[in-house]
Coordinates of N, CA and C in Angstrom, one line a residue:
X10 N -28.1 27.2 18.0 CA -28.0 26.2 19.0 C -28.3 26.8 20.4
X11 N -29.1 26.3 21.2 CA -29.4 26.8 22.6 C -28.1 27.0 23.4
X12 N -28.1 28.0 24.2 CA -26.9 28.3 25.1 C -26.6 27.1 25.9
X13 N -27.5 26.4 26.5 CA -27.3 25.3 27.3 C -26.5 24.2 26.6
X14 N -27.0 23.9 25.4 CA -26.3 22.9 24.5 C -24.9 23.3 24.1
X15 N -24.8 24.6 23.8 CA -23.5 25.1 23.4 C -22.4 24.9 24.6
X16 N -22.9 25.3 25.8 CA -22.0 25.1 26.9 C -21.6 23.7 27.2
X17 N -22.6 22.8 27.0 CA -22.4 21.4 27.2 C -21.4 20.8 26.2
X18 N -21.5 21.3 25.0 CA -20.6 20.8 23.9 C -19.2 21.3 24.2
X19 N -19.1 22.5 24.7 CA -17.7 23.1 25.1 C -17.1 22.3 26.2
X20 N -17.9 22.0 27.2 CA -17.4 21.2 28.4 C -16.9 19.8 27.9
X21 N -17.7 19.2 27.1 CA -17.4 17.9 26.5 C -16.1 17.9 25.7
X22 N -16.0 19.0 24.9 CA -14.8 19.1 24.1 C -13.5 19.4 24.9
X23 N -13.6 20.3 25.9 CA -12.5 20.6 26.7 C -12.1 19.4 27.6
X24 N -13.0 18.6 28.1 CA -12.7 17.4 28.8 C -12.0 16.4 28.0
X25 N -12.5 16.3 26.7 CA -11.8 15.3 25.8 C -10.4 15.8 25.5
X26 N -10.2 17.1 25.4 CA -8.8 17.6 25.1 C -7.9 17.2 26.3
X27 N -8.4 17.4 27.5 CA -7.6 17.1 28.7 C -7.2 15.6 28.7
X28 N -8.2 14.8 28.5 CA -7.9 13.3 28.5 C -7.0 12.9 27.4
X29 N -7.2 13.5 26.2 CA -6.3 13.2 25.1 C -4.9 13.7 25.3
X30 N -4.8 14.9 25.9 CA -3.4 15.4 26.2 C -2.7 14.6 27.2
X31 N -3.4 14.2 28.3 CA -2.7 13.3 29.3 C -2.3 12.0 28.6
X32 N -3.2 11.4 27.8 CA -2.9 10.2 27.2 C -1.7 10.3 26.2
X33 N -1.7 11.5 25.5 CA -0.7 11.8 24.5 C 0.7 11.8 25.2
X34 N 0.7 12.5 26.4 CA 2.0 12.6 27.1 C 2.5 11.2 27.6
X35 N 1.6 10.5 28.2 CA 2.0 9.2 28.8 C 2.2 8.1 27.8
X36 N 1.3 8.0 26.8 CA 1.3 6.9 25.9 C 2.1 7.1 24.6
X37 N 2.2 8.4 24.2 CA 2.9 8.7 23.0 C 4.1 9.6 23.2
X38 N 4.0 10.7 24.0 CA 5.1 11.6 24.2 C 6.3 11.0 24.7
X39 N 6.2 10.4 25.9 CA 7.4 9.8 26.5 C 8.0 8.7 25.7
X40 N 7.3 7.8 25.1 CA 7.9 6.8 24.2 C 8.6 7.4 23.0
X41 N 8.0 8.5 22.4 CA 8.6 9.2 21.3 C 9.9 9.8 21.7
X42 N 10.0 10.4 22.9 CA 11.2 11.0 23.3 C 12.3 9.9 23.5
X43 N 11.9 8.8 24.1 CA 12.9 7.7 24.2 C 13.3 7.2 22.9
X44 N 12.4 7.1 21.9 CA 12.7 6.6 20.6 C 13.7 7.5 19.9
X45 N 13.4 8.8 19.8 CA 14.3 9.8 19.1 C 15.6 10.0 19.9
X46 N 15.6 9.7 21.2 CA 16.8 9.9 22.0 C 17.9 8.8 21.8
X47 N 17.4 7.7 21.3 CA 18.4 6.6 21.0 C 18.9 6.8 19.6
X48 N 20.1 7.3 19.5 CA 20.6 7.7 18.1 C 20.6 6.5 17.2
X49 N 21.1 5.3 17.6 CA 21.2 4.2 16.7 C 19.9 3.7 16.3
X50 N 18.9 3.6 17.2 CA 17.6 3.1 16.8 C 16.9 4.1 15.8
X51 N 17.0 5.4 16.1 CA 16.3 6.4 15.2 C 17.0 6.4 13.9
X52 N 18.3 6.4 13.8 CA 19.0 6.4 12.5 C 18.7 5.1 11.7
X53 N 18.5 4.0 12.5 CA 18.2 2.8 11.8 C 16.8 2.9 11.2
X54 N 15.9 3.5 11.9 CA 14.5 3.7 11.4 C 14.6 4.6 10.1
X55 N 15.4 5.6 10.1 CA 15.5 6.5 9.0 C 16.1 5.8 7.8
X56 N 17.1 5.0 8.0 CA 17.7 4.3 6.9 C 16.8 3.2 6.3
X57 N 15.9 2.6 7.1 CA 15.0 1.6 6.7 C 13.8 2.2 6.0
X58 N 13.4 3.4 6.3 CA 12.2 4.0 5.8 C 12.5 5.4 5.3
X59 N 13.1 5.5 4.1 CA 13.7 6.7 3.6 C 12.7 7.9 3.6
X60 N 11.6 7.7 2.9 CA 10.6 8.8 2.8 C 9.6 8.8 4.0
X61 N 9.2 7.7 4.4 CA 8.2 7.6 5.5 C 8.8 8.1 6.7
X62 N 10.1 8.0 6.9 CA 10.7 8.5 8.2 C 10.6 10.0 8.2
X63 N 10.7 10.7 7.0 CA 10.6 12.1 7.0 C 9.2 12.6 7.4
X64 N 8.2 11.9 6.8 CA 6.8 12.2 7.1 C 6.6 12.0 8.6
X65 N 7.1 10.9 9.1 CA 6.9 10.5 10.6 C 7.5 11.6 11.4
X66 N 8.7 12.1 11.0 CA 9.4 13.1 11.8 C 8.6 14.4 11.9
X67 N 8.1 14.8 10.7 CA 7.2 16.0 10.7 C 6.0 15.8 11.6
X68 N 5.4 14.6 11.6 CA 4.3 14.4 12.4 C 4.7 14.5 13.9
X69 N 5.9 14.0 14.3 CA 6.3 14.1 15.6 C 6.5 15.5 16.1
X70 N 7.0 16.4 15.2 CA 7.2 17.8 15.5 C 5.9 18.5 15.7
X71 N 5.0 18.2 14.8 CA 3.6 18.8 14.9 C 3.0 18.4 16.2
X72 N 3.0 17.1 16.5 CA 2.5 16.6 17.7 C 3.0 17.2 18.9
X73 N 4.4 17.4 19.0 CA 5.0 18.0 20.1 C 4.6 19.5 20.3
X74 N 4.4 20.2 19.2 CA 4.0 21.6 19.4 C 2.6 21.7 19.9
X75 N 1.7 20.9 19.3 CA 0.3 20.9 19.7 C 0.1 20.5 21.2
X76 N 0.8 19.5 21.6 CA 0.8 19.0 23.0 C 2.0 19.6 23.7
X77 N 1.9 20.8 24.1 CA 3.0 21.6 24.6 C 3.7 21.0 25.8
X78 N 3.0 20.1 26.5 CA 3.6 19.5 27.7 C 4.8 18.6 27.3
X79 N 4.9 18.3 26.1 CA 6.0 17.4 25.6 C 7.2 18.3 25.2
X80 N 8.4 18.2 25.8 CA 9.5 19.0 25.5 C 10.0 18.7 24.1
X81 N 10.4 19.8 23.4 CA 10.7 19.7 21.9 C 12.2 19.6 21.6
X82 N 13.1 20.0 22.5 CA 14.5 20.0 22.2 C 15.0 18.7 21.7
X83 N 14.6 17.6 22.3 CA 15.1 16.3 21.9 C 14.8 16.0 20.5
X84 N 13.7 16.4 19.9 CA 13.3 16.1 18.6 C 14.2 16.9 17.6
X85 N 14.6 18.1 17.9 CA 15.4 18.9 17.0 C 16.8 18.3 17.0
X86 N 17.3 17.9 18.1 CA 18.7 17.2 18.2 C 18.6 15.9 17.4
X87 N 17.5 15.2 17.6 CA 17.4 13.9 16.9 C 17.4 14.1 15.4
X88 N 16.7 15.2 14.9 CA 16.7 15.5 13.5 C 18.1 15.7 12.9
X89 N 19.0 16.3 13.8 CA 20.3 16.6 13.3 C 21.1 15.3 13.2
X90 N 21.0 14.4 14.1 CA 21.8 13.2 14.0 C 21.2 12.1 13.1
X91 N 19.9 12.3 12.8 CA 19.3 11.3 11.9 C 19.3 11.7 10.4
X92 N 19.2 13.1 10.2 CA 19.1 13.6 8.8 C 20.3 14.5 8.4
X93 N 21.1 14.8 9.4 CA 22.2 15.7 9.1 C 21.7 17.2 9.4
X94 N 22.7 18.1 9.6 CA 22.4 19.4 10.0 C 21.5 20.2 9.1
X95 N 21.7 20.1 7.8 CA 21.0 20.9 6.8 C 19.5 20.4 6.7
X96 N 19.4 19.1 6.4 CA 18.0 18.5 6.2 C 17.3 18.5 7.5
X97 N 18.0 18.2 8.6 CA 17.4 18.2 9.9 C 16.8 19.6 10.3
X98 N 17.5 20.7 9.9 CA 17.1 22.0 10.1 C 15.8 22.3 9.3
X99 N 15.9 22.0 8.0 CA 14.8 22.2 7.1 C 13.5 21.5 7.6
X100 N 13.6 20.2 7.9 CA 12.5 19.5 8.4 C 12.0 20.0 9.7
X101 N 12.9 20.4 10.6 CA 12.4 20.9 11.9 C 11.7 22.2 11.8
X102 N 12.2 23.1 10.9 CA 11.5 24.4 10.7 C 10.1 24.1 10.1
X103 N 10.0 23.3 9.1 CA 8.7 23.0 8.5 C 7.8 22.4 9.5
X104 N 8.2 21.4 10.3 CA 7.3 20.7 11.2 C 6.9 21.6 12.3
X105 N 7.8 22.4 12.9 CA 7.4 23.2 14.0 C 6.5 24.4 13.5
X106 N 6.7 24.8 12.3 CA 5.9 25.9 11.7 C 4.5 25.4 11.5
X107 N 4.4 24.1 11.0 CA 3.1 23.5 10.8 C 2.3 23.4 12.1
X108 N 3.1 22.9 13.1 CA 2.5 22.8 14.4 C 2.0 24.1 15.0
X109 N 2.8 25.1 14.8 CA 2.5 26.5 15.3 C 1.2 27.0 14.6
X110 N 1.1 26.8 13.3 CA -0.1 27.2 12.6 C -1.4 26.5 13.1
X111 N -1.2 25.2 13.3 CA -2.3 24.4 13.8 C -2.8 24.9 15.2
X112 N -1.8 25.1 16.1 CA -2.1 25.6 17.4 C -2.9 27.0 17.3
X113 N -2.3 27.8 16.4 CA -2.9 29.2 16.2 C -4.4 29.1 15.8
X114 N -4.7 28.2 14.9 CA -6.1 28.0 14.4 C -7.0 27.4 15.5
X115 N -6.4 26.5 16.3 CA -7.3 25.9 17.4 C -7.6 27.0 18.5
X116 N -6.6 27.8 18.8 CA -6.8 28.8 19.8 C -7.8 29.9 19.3
X117 N -7.7 30.2 18.0 CA -8.7 31.1 17.4 C -10.1 30.6 17.5
X118 N -10.2 29.2 17.4 CA -11.5 28.6 17.3 C -12.1 28.5 18.8
X119 N -11.2 28.1 19.8 CA -11.8 27.8 21.1 C -11.4 28.8 22.2
X120 N -10.4 29.7 21.9 CA -10.1 30.8 22.8 C -9.3 30.5 24.0
X121 N -9.5 31.3 25.0 CA -8.7 31.3 26.2 C -8.9 30.0 27.0
X122 N -10.1 29.5 27.0 CA -10.3 28.2 27.8 C -9.5 27.1 27.3
X123 N -9.3 27.1 26.0 CA -8.4 26.0 25.4 C -7.0 26.2 25.8
X124 N -6.5 27.4 25.8 CA -5.1 27.7 26.2 C -4.9 27.3 27.6
X125 N -5.8 27.5 28.5 CA -5.7 27.2 29.9 C -5.6 25.7 30.2
X126 N -5.9 24.9 29.2 CA -5.8 23.5 29.4 C -4.3 23.1 29.5
X127 N -3.5 23.9 28.9 CA -2.0 23.6 28.8 C -1.2 24.5 29.6
X128 N -1.6 25.7 29.9 CA -0.8 26.7 30.6 C -1.6 27.3 31.7
X129 N -0.9 27.8 32.8 CA -1.6 28.5 33.9 C -1.8 29.9 33.5
X130 N -2.6 30.6 34.3 CA -2.8 32.0 34.0 C -1.5 32.8 34.3
X131 N -0.7 32.3 35.3 CA 0.6 33.0 35.6 C 1.5 32.9 34.4
X132 N 1.5 31.7 33.7 CA 2.4 31.6 32.5 C 1.9 32.5 31.4
X133 N 0.6 32.7 31.2 CA 0.1 33.6 30.2 C 0.4 35.0 30.6
X134 N 0.4 35.4 31.8 CA 0.7 36.7 32.3 C 2.2 37.0 31.9
X135 N 3.0 36.0 32.0 CA 4.5 36.2 31.7 C 4.7 36.6 30.2
X136 N 3.7 36.3 29.4 CA 3.8 36.6 27.9 C 2.9 37.8 27.5
X137 N 2.6 38.7 28.4 CA 1.8 39.8 28.1 C 2.4 40.7 27.1
X138 N 3.7 40.7 27.0 CA 4.4 41.5 26.0 C 3.9 41.2 24.5
X139 N 3.3 40.0 24.4 CA 2.8 39.7 23.0 C 1.5 40.5 22.7
X140 N 1.0 41.2 23.6 CA -0.3 41.9 23.4 C 0.0 43.4 23.1
X141 N 1.3 43.7 22.8 CA 1.6 45.1 22.4 C 1.3 45.3 21.0
X142 N 0.1 45.8 20.6 CA -0.3 45.8 19.3 C 0.6 46.7 18.3
X143 N 1.2 47.7 18.9 CA 2.0 48.6 18.1 C 3.3 47.9 17.6
X144 N 3.8 47.0 18.4 CA 5.1 46.4 18.0 C 4.9 44.8 18.0
X145 N 3.7 44.4 17.8 CA 3.5 42.9 17.9 C 4.4 42.1 17.0
X146 N 4.5 42.4 15.8 CA 5.3 41.6 14.9 C 6.8 41.6 15.2
X147 N 7.3 42.7 15.6 CA 8.7 42.8 16.0 C 9.0 42.1 17.3
X148 N 8.1 42.3 18.3 CA 8.2 41.6 19.6 C 8.1 40.1 19.4
X149 N 7.2 39.6 18.5 CA 7.1 38.2 18.3 C 8.4 37.6 17.6
X150 N 8.9 38.3 16.7 CA 10.1 37.9 16.0 C 11.3 37.8 17.0
X151 N 11.5 38.8 17.8 CA 12.5 38.8 18.8 C 12.4 37.7 19.8
X152 N 11.1 37.5 20.3 CA 10.8 36.5 21.3 C 11.2 35.1 20.7
X153 N 11.0 34.9 19.4 CA 11.2 33.5 18.9 C 12.7 33.3 18.5
X154 N 13.4 34.4 18.2 CA 14.8 34.2 17.8 C 15.7 34.1 19.0
X155 N 15.3 34.5 20.2 CA 16.1 34.4 21.4 C 16.0 33.0 21.9
X156 N 17.2 32.3 22.1 CA 17.2 31.0 22.7 C 16.6 31.0 24.1
X157 N 15.9 29.9 24.4 CA 15.4 29.7 25.8 C 14.0 30.3 26.0
X158 N 13.4 31.1 25.1 CA 12.1 31.6 25.3 C 11.1 30.4 25.2
X159 N 10.0 30.5 25.9 CA 9.0 29.4 25.8 C 8.1 29.5 24.6
X160 N 8.7 28.9 23.5 CA 8.1 29.1 22.2 C 6.7 28.4 22.1
X161 N 6.5 27.3 22.7 CA 5.2 26.6 22.7 C 4.2 27.5 23.3
X162 N 4.5 28.1 24.4 CA 3.6 29.0 25.1 C 3.2 30.2 24.2
X163 N 4.3 30.7 23.5 CA 4.0 31.9 22.6 C 3.1 31.5 21.4
X164 N 3.2 30.3 21.0 CA 2.3 29.8 19.9 C 0.9 29.9 20.3
X165 N 0.6 29.5 21.6 CA -0.8 29.6 22.1 C -1.2 31.0 22.3
X166 N -0.3 31.8 22.9 CA -0.7 33.2 23.2 C -0.9 34.0 21.9
X167 N -0.2 33.7 20.8 CA -0.4 34.4 19.5 C -1.8 34.3 19.0
X168 N -2.4 33.1 19.3 CA -3.8 32.9 18.8 C -4.8 33.8 19.5
X169 N -4.4 34.4 20.7 CA -5.2 35.3 21.4 C -5.0 36.8 21.0
X170 N -4.0 37.0 20.1 CA -3.8 38.4 19.7 C -4.4 38.6 18.4
X171 N -4.2 39.8 17.8 CA -4.7 40.2 16.5 C -3.8 39.9 15.4
X172 N -2.7 39.2 15.6 CA -1.7 38.9 14.6 C -2.4 38.0 13.5
X173 N -2.0 38.3 12.3 CA -2.5 37.5 11.1 C -1.7 36.2 11.0
X174 N -2.5 35.1 10.7 CA -1.8 33.8 10.6 C -0.7 33.8 9.6
X175 N -0.9 34.4 8.4 CA 0.2 34.4 7.4 C 1.4 35.0 7.9
X176 N 1.3 36.2 8.6 CA 2.5 36.8 9.1 C 3.1 36.1 10.2
X177 N 2.2 35.4 11.0 CA 2.7 34.6 12.1 C 3.6 33.5 11.6
X178 N 3.2 32.8 10.5 CA 3.9 31.7 9.9 C 5.3 32.2 9.4
X179 N 5.3 33.4 8.8 CA 6.5 33.9 8.2 C 7.5 34.2 9.4
X180 N 7.0 34.9 10.4 CA 7.8 35.4 11.5 C 8.4 34.2 12.2
X181 N 7.6 33.2 12.6 CA 8.0 32.1 13.4 C 9.0 31.2 12.6
X182 N 8.7 31.0 11.3 CA 9.6 30.1 10.5 C 11.0 30.6 10.4
X183 N 11.0 32.0 10.2 CA 12.4 32.6 10.0 C 13.1 32.7 11.4
X184 N 12.3 33.1 12.4 CA 12.9 33.3 13.7 C 13.4 32.0 14.4
X185 N 12.8 30.9 14.0 CA 13.2 29.6 14.7 C 14.5 29.1 14.1
X186 N 14.9 29.6 12.9 CA 16.1 29.0 12.2 C 17.3 29.0 13.1
X187 N 17.8 30.1 13.7 CA 19.1 30.0 14.5 C 19.1 29.0 15.5
X188 N 18.1 28.9 16.4 CA 18.0 28.0 17.5 C 18.0 26.6 17.0
X189 N 17.1 26.3 16.0 CA 17.0 25.0 15.5 C 18.3 24.5 14.8
X190 N 19.0 25.4 14.1 CA 20.2 25.1 13.5 C 21.3 24.7 14.5
X191 N 21.3 25.4 15.6 CA 22.3 25.0 16.6 C 22.0 23.6 17.2
X192 N 20.7 23.3 17.4 CA 20.3 22.0 17.9 C 20.7 20.9 16.9
X193 N 20.4 21.1 15.6 CA 20.6 20.1 14.6 C 22.1 19.9 14.4
X194 N 22.9 21.0 14.4 CA 24.4 20.9 14.3 C 24.9 20.0 15.5
X195 N 24.4 20.3 16.7 CA 24.8 19.5 17.8 C 24.4 18.0 17.6
X196 N 23.2 17.8 17.1 CA 22.7 16.5 16.9 C 23.5 15.7 15.9
X197 N 23.9 16.5 14.8 CA 24.7 15.9 13.7 C 26.1 15.5 14.3
X198 N 26.6 16.3 15.2 CA 27.9 16.0 15.8 C 27.9 14.8 16.6
X199 N 26.7 14.6 17.3 CA 26.6 13.3 18.1 C 26.5 12.1 17.1
X200 N 25.8 12.3 16.0 CA 25.6 11.2 15.0 C 26.9 10.8 14.4
X201 N 27.8 11.8 14.2 CA 29.1 11.5 13.6 C 30.2 11.2 14.7
X202 N 29.7 11.1 15.9 CA 30.6 10.8 17.1 C 31.6 11.9 17.4
X203 N 31.3 13.1 17.0 CA 32.2 14.3 17.3 C 31.7 14.8 18.6
X204 N 31.9 14.1 19.7 CA 31.3 14.4 20.9 C 31.9 15.7 21.5
X205 N 33.1 16.0 21.3 CA 33.7 17.2 21.9 C 33.0 18.4 21.2
X206 N 32.9 18.4 19.9 CA 32.2 19.5 19.2 C 30.8 19.6 19.6
X207 N 30.1 18.5 19.8 CA 28.7 18.5 20.2 C 28.6 19.2 21.6
X208 N 29.6 18.8 22.5 CA 29.6 19.4 23.8 C 29.8 20.9 23.8
X209 N 30.7 21.4 22.9 CA 30.9 22.8 22.8 C 29.7 23.5 22.3
X210 N 29.0 22.9 21.3 CA 27.8 23.5 20.7 C 26.7 23.7 21.8
X211 N 26.5 22.6 22.5 CA 25.4 22.7 23.5 C 25.8 23.6 24.7
X212 N 27.1 23.7 25.0 CA 27.6 24.6 26.1 C 27.3 26.0 25.7
X213 N 27.6 26.3 24.4 CA 27.3 27.7 23.9 C 25.8 28.0 23.9
X214 N 25.0 27.0 23.6 CA 23.6 27.2 23.7 C 23.1 27.5 25.1
X215 N 23.7 26.8 26.1 CA 23.3 27.0 27.5 C 23.7 28.4 27.9
X216 N 24.9 28.9 27.5 CA 25.4 30.2 27.8 C 24.5 31.3 27.2
X217 N 24.0 31.0 26.0 CA 23.1 31.9 25.3 C 21.8 32.1 26.0
X218 N 21.3 30.9 26.6 CA 20.1 31.0 27.4 C 20.2 31.9 28.6

């Protein structure tokens, strides 16, 4: 393909991604957050659509990771009060891991220009520790297991490193478990109206951050 045509195709693709991302946030992201944040409505949806609700929830998680402008905490809490702490944790780990893998592959395909559609250069510079080739796997694991780290940003940065997809999936799926478990336990407490316990869980999470 001629260089001129290749550049034109890249520009068209990146423009489409920007438009789709903005539309995703305004038309899908915010309504989804409102939907999962209403405990009674979301639990009613789960009860009425037993298996489909699980598939839909996984789709929401993947969508949130890919479109990193959408905050993900609400979805994990919602998983706890809709599915319970155990199932909510399992579904959340699966969904976010699938989203991470998809992001990884897209970054490997389109490179830095794609990442800069969602994050600034300053944000990428803050994650330079991910480029330590000698300790890449250990650093990635620690970064994901610590509460409060920008995990969506790290998913995009990982695609720019030499880390293998298979190892990235293993690392992120295991390292996400503690933080997700805390969120789903808190969500489950809200669902069972154990508000004091939920407040304690989320207070501990904030202190850990």
